[in-house]
CSV table of C-alpha atoms in Angstrom, one decimal:
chain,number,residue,atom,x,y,z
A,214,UNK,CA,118.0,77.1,100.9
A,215,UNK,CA,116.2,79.7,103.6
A,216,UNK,CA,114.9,82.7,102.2
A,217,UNK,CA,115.7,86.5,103.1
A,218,UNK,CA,114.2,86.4,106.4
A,219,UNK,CA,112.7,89.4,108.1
A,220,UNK,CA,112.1,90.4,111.8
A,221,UNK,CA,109.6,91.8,113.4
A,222,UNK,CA,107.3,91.1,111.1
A,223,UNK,CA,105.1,93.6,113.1
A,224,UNK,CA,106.1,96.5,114.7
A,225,UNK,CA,103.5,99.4,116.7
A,226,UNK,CA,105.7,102.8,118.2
A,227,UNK,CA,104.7,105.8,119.0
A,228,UNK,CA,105.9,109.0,117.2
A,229,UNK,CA,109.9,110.6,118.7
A,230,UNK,CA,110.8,106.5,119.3
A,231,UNK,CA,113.1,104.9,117.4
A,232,UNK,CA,113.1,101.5,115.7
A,233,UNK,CA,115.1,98.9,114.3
A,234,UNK,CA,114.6,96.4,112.0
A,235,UNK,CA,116.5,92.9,111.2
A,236,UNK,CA,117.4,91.3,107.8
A,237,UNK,CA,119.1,88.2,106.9
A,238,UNK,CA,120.1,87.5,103.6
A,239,UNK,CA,120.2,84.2,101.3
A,240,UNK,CA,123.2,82.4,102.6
A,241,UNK,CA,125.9,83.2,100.1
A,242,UNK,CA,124.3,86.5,99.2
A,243,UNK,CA,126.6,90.0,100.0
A,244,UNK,CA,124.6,92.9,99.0
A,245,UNK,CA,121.5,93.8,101.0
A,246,UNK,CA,118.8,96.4,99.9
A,247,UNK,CA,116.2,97.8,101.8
A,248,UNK,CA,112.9,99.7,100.2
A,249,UNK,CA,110.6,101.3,102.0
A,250,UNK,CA,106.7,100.5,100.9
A,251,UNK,CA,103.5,102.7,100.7
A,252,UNK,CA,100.5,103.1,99.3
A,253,UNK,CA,101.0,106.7,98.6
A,254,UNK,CA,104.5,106.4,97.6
A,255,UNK,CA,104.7,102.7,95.8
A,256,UNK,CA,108.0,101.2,96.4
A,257,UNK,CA,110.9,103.4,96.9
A,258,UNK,CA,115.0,102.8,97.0
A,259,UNK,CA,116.3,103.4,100.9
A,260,UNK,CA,120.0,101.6,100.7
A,261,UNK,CA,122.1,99.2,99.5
A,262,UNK,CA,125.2,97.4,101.7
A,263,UNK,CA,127.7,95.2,100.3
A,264,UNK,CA,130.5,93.9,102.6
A,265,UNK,CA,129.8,95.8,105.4
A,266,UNK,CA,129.8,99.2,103.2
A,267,UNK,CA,126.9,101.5,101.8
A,268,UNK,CA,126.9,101.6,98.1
A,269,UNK,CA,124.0,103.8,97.2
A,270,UNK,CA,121.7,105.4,99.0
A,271,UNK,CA,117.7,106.9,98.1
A,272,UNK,CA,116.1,109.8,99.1
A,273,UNK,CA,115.7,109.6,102.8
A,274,UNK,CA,116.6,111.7,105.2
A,275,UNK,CA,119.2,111.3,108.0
A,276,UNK,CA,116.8,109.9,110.3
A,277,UNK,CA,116.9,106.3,108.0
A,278,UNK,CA,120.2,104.4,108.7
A,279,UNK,CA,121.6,100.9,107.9
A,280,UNK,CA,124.4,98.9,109.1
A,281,UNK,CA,125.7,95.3,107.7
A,282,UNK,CA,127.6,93.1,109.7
A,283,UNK,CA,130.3,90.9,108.9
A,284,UNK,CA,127.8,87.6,108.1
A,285,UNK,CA,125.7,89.9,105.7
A,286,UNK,CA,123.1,90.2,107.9
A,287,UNK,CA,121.6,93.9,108.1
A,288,UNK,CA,120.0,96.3,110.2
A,289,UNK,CA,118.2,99.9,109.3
A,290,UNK,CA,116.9,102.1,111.9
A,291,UNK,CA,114.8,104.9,112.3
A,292,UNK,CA,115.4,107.7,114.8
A,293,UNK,CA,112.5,109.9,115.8
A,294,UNK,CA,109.3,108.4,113.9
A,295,UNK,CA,107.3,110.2,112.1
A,296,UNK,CA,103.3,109.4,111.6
A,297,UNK,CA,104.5,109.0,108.1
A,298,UNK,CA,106.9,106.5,108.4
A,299,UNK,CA,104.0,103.8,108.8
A,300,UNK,CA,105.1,101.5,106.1
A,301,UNK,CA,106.2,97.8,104.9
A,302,UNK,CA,110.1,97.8,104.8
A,303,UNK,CA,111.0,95.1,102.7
A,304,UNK,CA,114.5,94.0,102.8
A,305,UNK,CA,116.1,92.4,99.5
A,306,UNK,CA,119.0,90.3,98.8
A,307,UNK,CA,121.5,89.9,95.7
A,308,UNK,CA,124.5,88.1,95.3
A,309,UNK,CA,126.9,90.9,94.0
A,310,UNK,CA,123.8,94.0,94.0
A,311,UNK,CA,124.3,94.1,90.2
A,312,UNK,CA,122.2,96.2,87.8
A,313,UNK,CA,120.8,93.2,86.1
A,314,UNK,CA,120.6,90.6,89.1
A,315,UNK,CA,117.5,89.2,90.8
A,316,UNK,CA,116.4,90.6,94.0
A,317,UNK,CA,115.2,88.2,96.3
A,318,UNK,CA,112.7,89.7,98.6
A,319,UNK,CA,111.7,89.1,102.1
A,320,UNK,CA,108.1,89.5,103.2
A,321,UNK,CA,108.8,92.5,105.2
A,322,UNK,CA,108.4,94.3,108.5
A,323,UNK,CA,104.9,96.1,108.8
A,324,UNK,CA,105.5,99.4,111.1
A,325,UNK,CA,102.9,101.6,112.3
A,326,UNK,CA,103.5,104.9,114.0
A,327,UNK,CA,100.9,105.9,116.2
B,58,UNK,CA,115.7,110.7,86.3
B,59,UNK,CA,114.7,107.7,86.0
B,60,UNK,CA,110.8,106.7,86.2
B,61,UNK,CA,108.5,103.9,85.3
B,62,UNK,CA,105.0,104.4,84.4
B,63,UNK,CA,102.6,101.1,84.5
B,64,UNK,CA,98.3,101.6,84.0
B,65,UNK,CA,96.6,102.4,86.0
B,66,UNK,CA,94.3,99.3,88.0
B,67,UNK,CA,92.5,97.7,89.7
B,68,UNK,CA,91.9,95.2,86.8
B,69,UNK,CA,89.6,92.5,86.7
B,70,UNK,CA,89.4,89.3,84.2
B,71,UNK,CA,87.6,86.1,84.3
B,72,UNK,CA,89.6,83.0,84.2
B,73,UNK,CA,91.0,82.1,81.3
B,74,UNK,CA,90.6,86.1,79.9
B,75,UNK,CA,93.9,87.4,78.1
B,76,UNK,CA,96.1,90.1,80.6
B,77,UNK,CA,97.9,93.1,79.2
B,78,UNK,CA,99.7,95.4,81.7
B,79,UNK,CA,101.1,98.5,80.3
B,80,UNK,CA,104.8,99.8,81.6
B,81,UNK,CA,106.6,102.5,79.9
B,82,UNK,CA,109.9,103.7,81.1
B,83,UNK,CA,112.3,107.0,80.9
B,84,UNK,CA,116.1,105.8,81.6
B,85,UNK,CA,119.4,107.9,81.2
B,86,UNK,CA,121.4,104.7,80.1
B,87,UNK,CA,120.4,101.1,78.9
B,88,UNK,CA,118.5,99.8,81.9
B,89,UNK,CA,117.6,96.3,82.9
B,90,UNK,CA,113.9,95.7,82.9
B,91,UNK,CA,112.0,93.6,84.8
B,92,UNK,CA,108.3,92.5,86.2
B,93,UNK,CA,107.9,91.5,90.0
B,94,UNK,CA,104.8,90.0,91.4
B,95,UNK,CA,103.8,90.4,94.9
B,96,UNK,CA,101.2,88.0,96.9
B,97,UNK,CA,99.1,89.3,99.6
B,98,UNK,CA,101.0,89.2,103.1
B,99,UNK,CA,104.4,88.1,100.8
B,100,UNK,CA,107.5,90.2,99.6
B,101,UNK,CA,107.9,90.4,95.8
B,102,UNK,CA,108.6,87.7,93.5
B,103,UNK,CA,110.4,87.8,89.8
B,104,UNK,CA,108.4,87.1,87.7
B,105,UNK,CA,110.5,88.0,84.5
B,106,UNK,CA,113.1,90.5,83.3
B,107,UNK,CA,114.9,91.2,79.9
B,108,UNK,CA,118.7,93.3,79.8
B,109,UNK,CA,118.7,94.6,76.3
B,110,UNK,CA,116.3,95.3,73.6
B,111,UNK,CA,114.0,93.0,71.7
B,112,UNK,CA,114.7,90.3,74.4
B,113,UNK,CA,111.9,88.5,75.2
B,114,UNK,CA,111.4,87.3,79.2
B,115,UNK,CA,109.0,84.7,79.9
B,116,UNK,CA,107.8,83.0,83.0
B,117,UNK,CA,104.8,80.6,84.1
B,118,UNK,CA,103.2,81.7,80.6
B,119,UNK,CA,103.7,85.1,81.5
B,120,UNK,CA,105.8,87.2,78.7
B,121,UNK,CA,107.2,90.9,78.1
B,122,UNK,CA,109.2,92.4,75.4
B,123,UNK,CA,111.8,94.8,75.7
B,124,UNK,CA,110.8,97.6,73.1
B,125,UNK,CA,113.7,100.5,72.9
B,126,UNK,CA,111.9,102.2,70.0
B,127,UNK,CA,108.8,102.6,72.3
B,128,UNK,CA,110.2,102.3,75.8
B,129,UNK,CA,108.1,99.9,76.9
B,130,UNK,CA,108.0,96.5,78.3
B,131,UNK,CA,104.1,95.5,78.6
B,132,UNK,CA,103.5,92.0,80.5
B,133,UNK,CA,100.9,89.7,79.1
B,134,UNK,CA,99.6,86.3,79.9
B,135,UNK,CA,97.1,84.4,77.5
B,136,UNK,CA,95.2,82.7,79.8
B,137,UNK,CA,95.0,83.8,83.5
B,138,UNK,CA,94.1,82.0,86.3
B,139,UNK,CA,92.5,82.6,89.7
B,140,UNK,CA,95.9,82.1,90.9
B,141,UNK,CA,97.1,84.9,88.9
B,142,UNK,CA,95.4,87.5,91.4
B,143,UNK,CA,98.2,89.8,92.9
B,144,UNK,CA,99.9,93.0,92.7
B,145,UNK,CA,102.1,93.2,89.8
B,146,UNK,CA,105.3,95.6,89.5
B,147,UNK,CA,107.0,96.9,86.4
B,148,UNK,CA,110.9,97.8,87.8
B,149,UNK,CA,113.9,99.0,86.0
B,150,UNK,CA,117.7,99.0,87.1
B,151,UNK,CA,119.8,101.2,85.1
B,152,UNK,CA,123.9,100.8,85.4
B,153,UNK,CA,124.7,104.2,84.0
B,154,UNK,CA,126.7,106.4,86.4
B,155,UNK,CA,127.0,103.3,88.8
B,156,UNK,CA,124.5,104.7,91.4
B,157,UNK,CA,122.4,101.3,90.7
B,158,UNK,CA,123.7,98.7,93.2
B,159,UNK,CA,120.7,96.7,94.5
B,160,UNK,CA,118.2,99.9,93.5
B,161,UNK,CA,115.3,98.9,91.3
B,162,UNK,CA,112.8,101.8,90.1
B,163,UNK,CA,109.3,100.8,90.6
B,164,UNK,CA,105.9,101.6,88.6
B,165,UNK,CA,103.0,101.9,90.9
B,166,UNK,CA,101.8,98.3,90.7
B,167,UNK,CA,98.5,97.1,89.0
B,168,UNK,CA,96.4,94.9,91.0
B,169,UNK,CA,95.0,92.0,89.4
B,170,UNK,CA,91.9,90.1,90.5
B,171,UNK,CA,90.9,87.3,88.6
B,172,UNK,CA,87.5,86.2,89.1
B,173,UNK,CA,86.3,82.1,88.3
């Protein structure tokens, strides 16, 4: 069985563009999660999708958005980068996005703002 | 809110040295602990997790008690291995107010080397 598979797995923009990154869950698997990755910050909470539907959401501003499609597969994007968006986004799947599941984890998209 | 507190690292061993990571948590209901691993260049991995207190989780001779009385769920390994070197992540989900779907709660990570 594939794993949660990521894409880019490197991005470079420039501050003011926008970016979007790709995620495709374990077959089979409906909730999606994305986290965003620094080493200031650790690893924090950005959303969760199930079914095409946002379930929870972190602490990000408007700027961060998600989408899932219909196959589970899911997309966030960022409008108007910020130097301090520089991150790994990692991009985790669940079967049902339950308290006590496993996360699987893809290996993430590395995005630098410059 | 909900928070989890792991020591602080860079830690070194040699192989075959015994590993204790400390995590303590704060939680608002009765949360679901857990400890990921991450490789360099690689997302994160389970490693183990425990739902309710005094379980015990155990993986690859890696183990971690779920302690209610002193919130706290410290990983340790008896014997570590070179392979053992990566960052490791204590993580709690907690179900109370159903605001966890898919969120985990990370500690800062502790990054192991383990020298031969």
């Amino acid at each position: 069985k594939a794993g949660v598979t990521q894409t880019p797995r490197y991005l470079i923009k420039t501050r003011g563009q926008q970016v979007t990154l790709s995620c495709s869950p374990i077959s089979g698997h409906r909730s999606v999660s994305w986290y965003q990755q620094t080493p200031g910050q650790g690893l924090q909470f950005l959303f969760e999708y199930f079914s095409e539907t946002q379930r929870n959401k972190g602490n990000f501003p408007g700027r961060f958005s998600g989408r899932q499609f219909s196959n589970s597969r899911s997309e966030m994007n960022v409008s108007t980068l910020e130097l301090g968006d520089s991150a790994l986004y990692l991009c985790a799947s669940s079967s049902w996005g339950s308290f006590n599941e496993k996360l699987f984890f893809g290996s993430g998209t590395q995005l630098s703002v410059l | 809110g909900n928070s989890v507190t792991q020591m602080e690292g860079p830690v070194t061993l040699s192989e075959e040295a015994f590993l204790t990571i400390n995590c303590t948590y704060t939680a608002t209901g009765y949360p679901s602990l857990f400890w990921y691993v991450q490789y360099p260049g690689e997302g994160l991995q389970l490693l183990l997790k425990a739902t309710k207190a005094d379980d015990k989780g155990s993986n690859k001779g890696f183990e971690a008690t779920y302690r209610k009385e002193t919130t706290s769920f410290h990983l340790e390994k008896g014997s570590v291995q070179v392979s053992d070197s990566a960052v490791y992540f204590c993580a709690l989900s907690d179900a109370a107010g159903g605001t966890s779907y898919g969120k985990l709660t990370f500690g800062q990570g502790t990054i192991l080397t383990v020298h031969p």
